[in-house]
Amino acid sequence: MEQAKRIIMDVDPGHDDAVALMLACGSPELELSSVTTVAGNVPLPKTTNNALRVLSLIGREDIPVAAGASSPLKRQLTTAENVHGESGLDGPDIPDATFGPDNRDAVELIADTLRESSEPVTLIPTGPLTNIATFLREHPELKERVSRISLMGGSIGLGNTTPAAEFNIYVDPEAAREVFSSSVPITMSGLDITHQAGAGPAERERLRHSGRLGGVVAEFCEFFATTYKRIYGFDAPPLHDPVAVAAVLAPDLIETRPMYVDVECEGKLTRGETVCDFYGIAGKPPNAEVGIKLNREGFFELLCDALKKL
Ligand code: RIB
Ligand code: CA
């Protein structure tokens, strides 16, 4: 097997972030070097504790976890306890973490990880982009060591937090705009593709029987299903964040289209909208590969295989 692809995940667990961490750790083709946390689904102390608990559950206390931004670059924090519960991982009982956070902050850990890597590193942010934007501001000299940013966020079409905006981008639109204009290669897994990764009853049963942690993942999805049903009427809660990992792990499962993407930061009704130039009307060069189609069966097979290795 060729050398594992080195990645850093920036997360706001959140049920789907937790599953994305499991997908990464269960895939020998990836080397999860570091994890950083950001306020998003729940406040920073909880997202950090959740990342530590999930990595402890997986048995990967060797992976450093550093806390990052407790609020967006310039706005008040918006959280999503209505979707993920008070803890951010409501549903199954998860044991306490068996290790603590790194003494560096998120930006320092990202910078150190890039400096120490002989190979370029892929960043996989699955929460608001505050840490990534701050890293790019503070370490422009390390930008070339980032091979790609595979982010979960945005939407060509409908939003999930407002009619126009997806949660991760809504929370910190200024950070997102800086990331999309950074000239770092970007793969954007927005709602258009992540909504194709819905974990319905059949998928939840498959997951339940996938390895030691399959039951936990199924219970995550059961909880996620109750909130998604109540809010959106969905029977199959989308596993958003694992799609951003799959885009790196198995890019052949994802069909993308190059587009120029900008982020609305001034709009009253449209704050946080990712304005995706699907037809190239604005004549600006594409700055992102935007996910449009998911090989659904391949995605769930990839996830179940990874869970069986944990
Ligand atoms: O809109 C879905 C995204 O917002 C996911 O990353 C979810 O975990 C939340 O962060
Ligand atoms: Ca997330």
PDB file of N, CA and C and ligand atoms in Angstrom, residues 12 14 16-17 41 84 126-127 152 160 166-168 191 240-241, ligand 1:
ATOM      1  N   ASP A  12     -16.187  20.023  15.251  1.00  0.00           N
ATOM      2  CA  ASP A  12     -17.069  20.586  16.296  1.00  0.00           C
ATOM      3  C   ASP A  12     -18.082  19.512  16.735  1.00  0.00           C
ATOM      4  N   GLY A  14     -20.664  17.179  18.017  1.00  0.00           N
ATOM      5  CA  GLY A  14     -21.437  16.821  16.848  1.00  0.00           C
ATOM      6  C   GLY A  14     -21.307  15.341  16.456  1.00  0.00           C
ATOM      7  N   ASP A  16     -22.077  13.796  13.636  1.00  0.00           N
ATOM      8  CA  ASP A  16     -21.472  13.442  12.353  1.00  0.00           C
ATOM      9  C   ASP A  16     -19.973  13.702  12.342  1.00  0.00           C
ATOM     10  N   ASP A  17     -19.511  14.678  13.142  1.00  0.00           N
ATOM     11  CA  ASP A  17     -18.062  14.849  13.301  1.00  0.00           C
ATOM     12  C   ASP A  17     -17.462  13.599  13.941  1.00  0.00           C
ATOM     13  N   ASN A  41     -21.353  23.246  16.865  1.00  0.00           N
ATOM     14  CA  ASN A  41     -22.567  22.536  17.309  1.00  0.00           C
ATOM     15  C   ASN A  41     -22.871  22.826  18.779  1.00  0.00           C
ATOM     16  N   HIS A  84     -28.045  18.402  18.080  1.00  0.00           N
ATOM     17  CA  HIS A  84     -27.074  17.452  18.662  1.00  0.00           C
ATOM     18  C   HIS A  84     -27.253  17.241  20.157  1.00  0.00           C
ATOM     19  N   THR A 126     -14.673  20.244   9.553  1.00  0.00           N
ATOM     20  CA  THR A 126     -16.075  19.823   9.499  1.00  0.00           C
ATOM     21  C   THR A 126     -16.943  20.668  10.432  1.00  0.00           C
ATOM     22  N   GLY A 127     -16.443  21.828  10.770  1.00  0.00           N
ATOM     23  CA  GLY A 127     -17.208  22.779  11.583  1.00  0.00           C
ATOM     24  C   GLY A 127     -17.025  24.172  11.001  1.00  0.00           C
ATOM     25  N   MET A 152     -16.507  20.282   4.958  1.00  0.00           N
ATOM     26  CA  MET A 152     -17.957  20.088   4.948  1.00  0.00           C
ATOM     27  C   MET A 152     -18.536  21.461   5.246  1.00  0.00           C
ATOM     28  N   ASN A 160     -29.656  24.975   5.705  1.00  0.00           N
ATOM     29  CA  ASN A 160     -30.293  24.186   6.774  1.00  0.00           C
ATOM     30  C   ASN A 160     -30.388  24.973   8.077  1.00  0.00           C
ATOM     31  N   GLU A 166     -25.999  27.158   5.126  1.00  0.00           N
ATOM     32  CA  GLU A 166     -25.683  25.913   5.858  1.00  0.00           C
ATOM     33  C   GLU A 166     -24.989  26.308   7.164  1.00  0.00           C
ATOM     34  N   PHE A 167     -25.121  25.502   8.197  1.00  0.00           N
ATOM     35  CA  PHE A 167     -24.697  25.866   9.551  1.00  0.00           C
ATOM     36  C   PHE A 167     -23.229  26.304   9.638  1.00  0.00           C
ATOM     37  N   ASN A 168     -22.292  25.483   9.172  1.00  0.00           N
ATOM     38  CA  ASN A 168     -20.864  25.784   9.374  1.00  0.00           C
ATOM     39  C   ASN A 168     -20.481  27.139   8.789  1.00  0.00           C
ATOM     40  N   LEU A 191     -24.375  20.699   1.350  1.00  0.00           N
ATOM     41  CA  LEU A 191     -25.604  19.934   1.614  1.00  0.00           C
ATOM     42  C   LEU A 191     -26.093  19.183   0.375  1.00  0.00           C
ATOM     43  N   HIS A 240     -23.191  14.222   7.252  1.00  0.00           N
ATOM     44  CA  HIS A 240     -22.499  15.292   6.525  1.00  0.00           C
ATOM     45  C   HIS A 240     -20.977  15.141   6.566  1.00  0.00           C
ATOM     46  N   ASP A 241     -20.423  15.150   7.768  1.00  0.00           N
ATOM     47  CA  ASP A 241     -18.970  15.291   7.909  1.00  0.00           C
ATOM     48  C   ASP A 241     -18.161  14.123   7.353  1.00  0.00           C
TER      49      ASP A 241
HETATM   50  O1  RIB B   1     -24.688  21.708   8.448  1.00  0.00           O
HETATM   51  C1  RIB B   1     -24.118  20.510   8.904  1.00  0.00           C
HETATM   52  C2  RIB B   1     -22.806  20.779   9.571  1.00  0.00           C
HETATM   53  O2  RIB B   1     -22.992  21.616  10.722  1.00  0.00           O
HETATM   54  C3  RIB B   1     -22.142  19.511  10.108  1.00  0.00           C
HETATM   55  O3  RIB B   1     -20.750  19.673  10.091  1.00  0.00           O
HETATM   56  C4  RIB B   1     -22.643  19.451  11.519  1.00  0.00           C
HETATM   57  O4  RIB B   1     -21.767  18.698  12.363  1.00  0.00           O
HETATM   58  C5  RIB B   1     -22.607  20.900  11.896  1.00  0.00           C
HETATM   59  O5  RIB B   1     -21.268  21.227  12.257  1.00  0.00           O
END
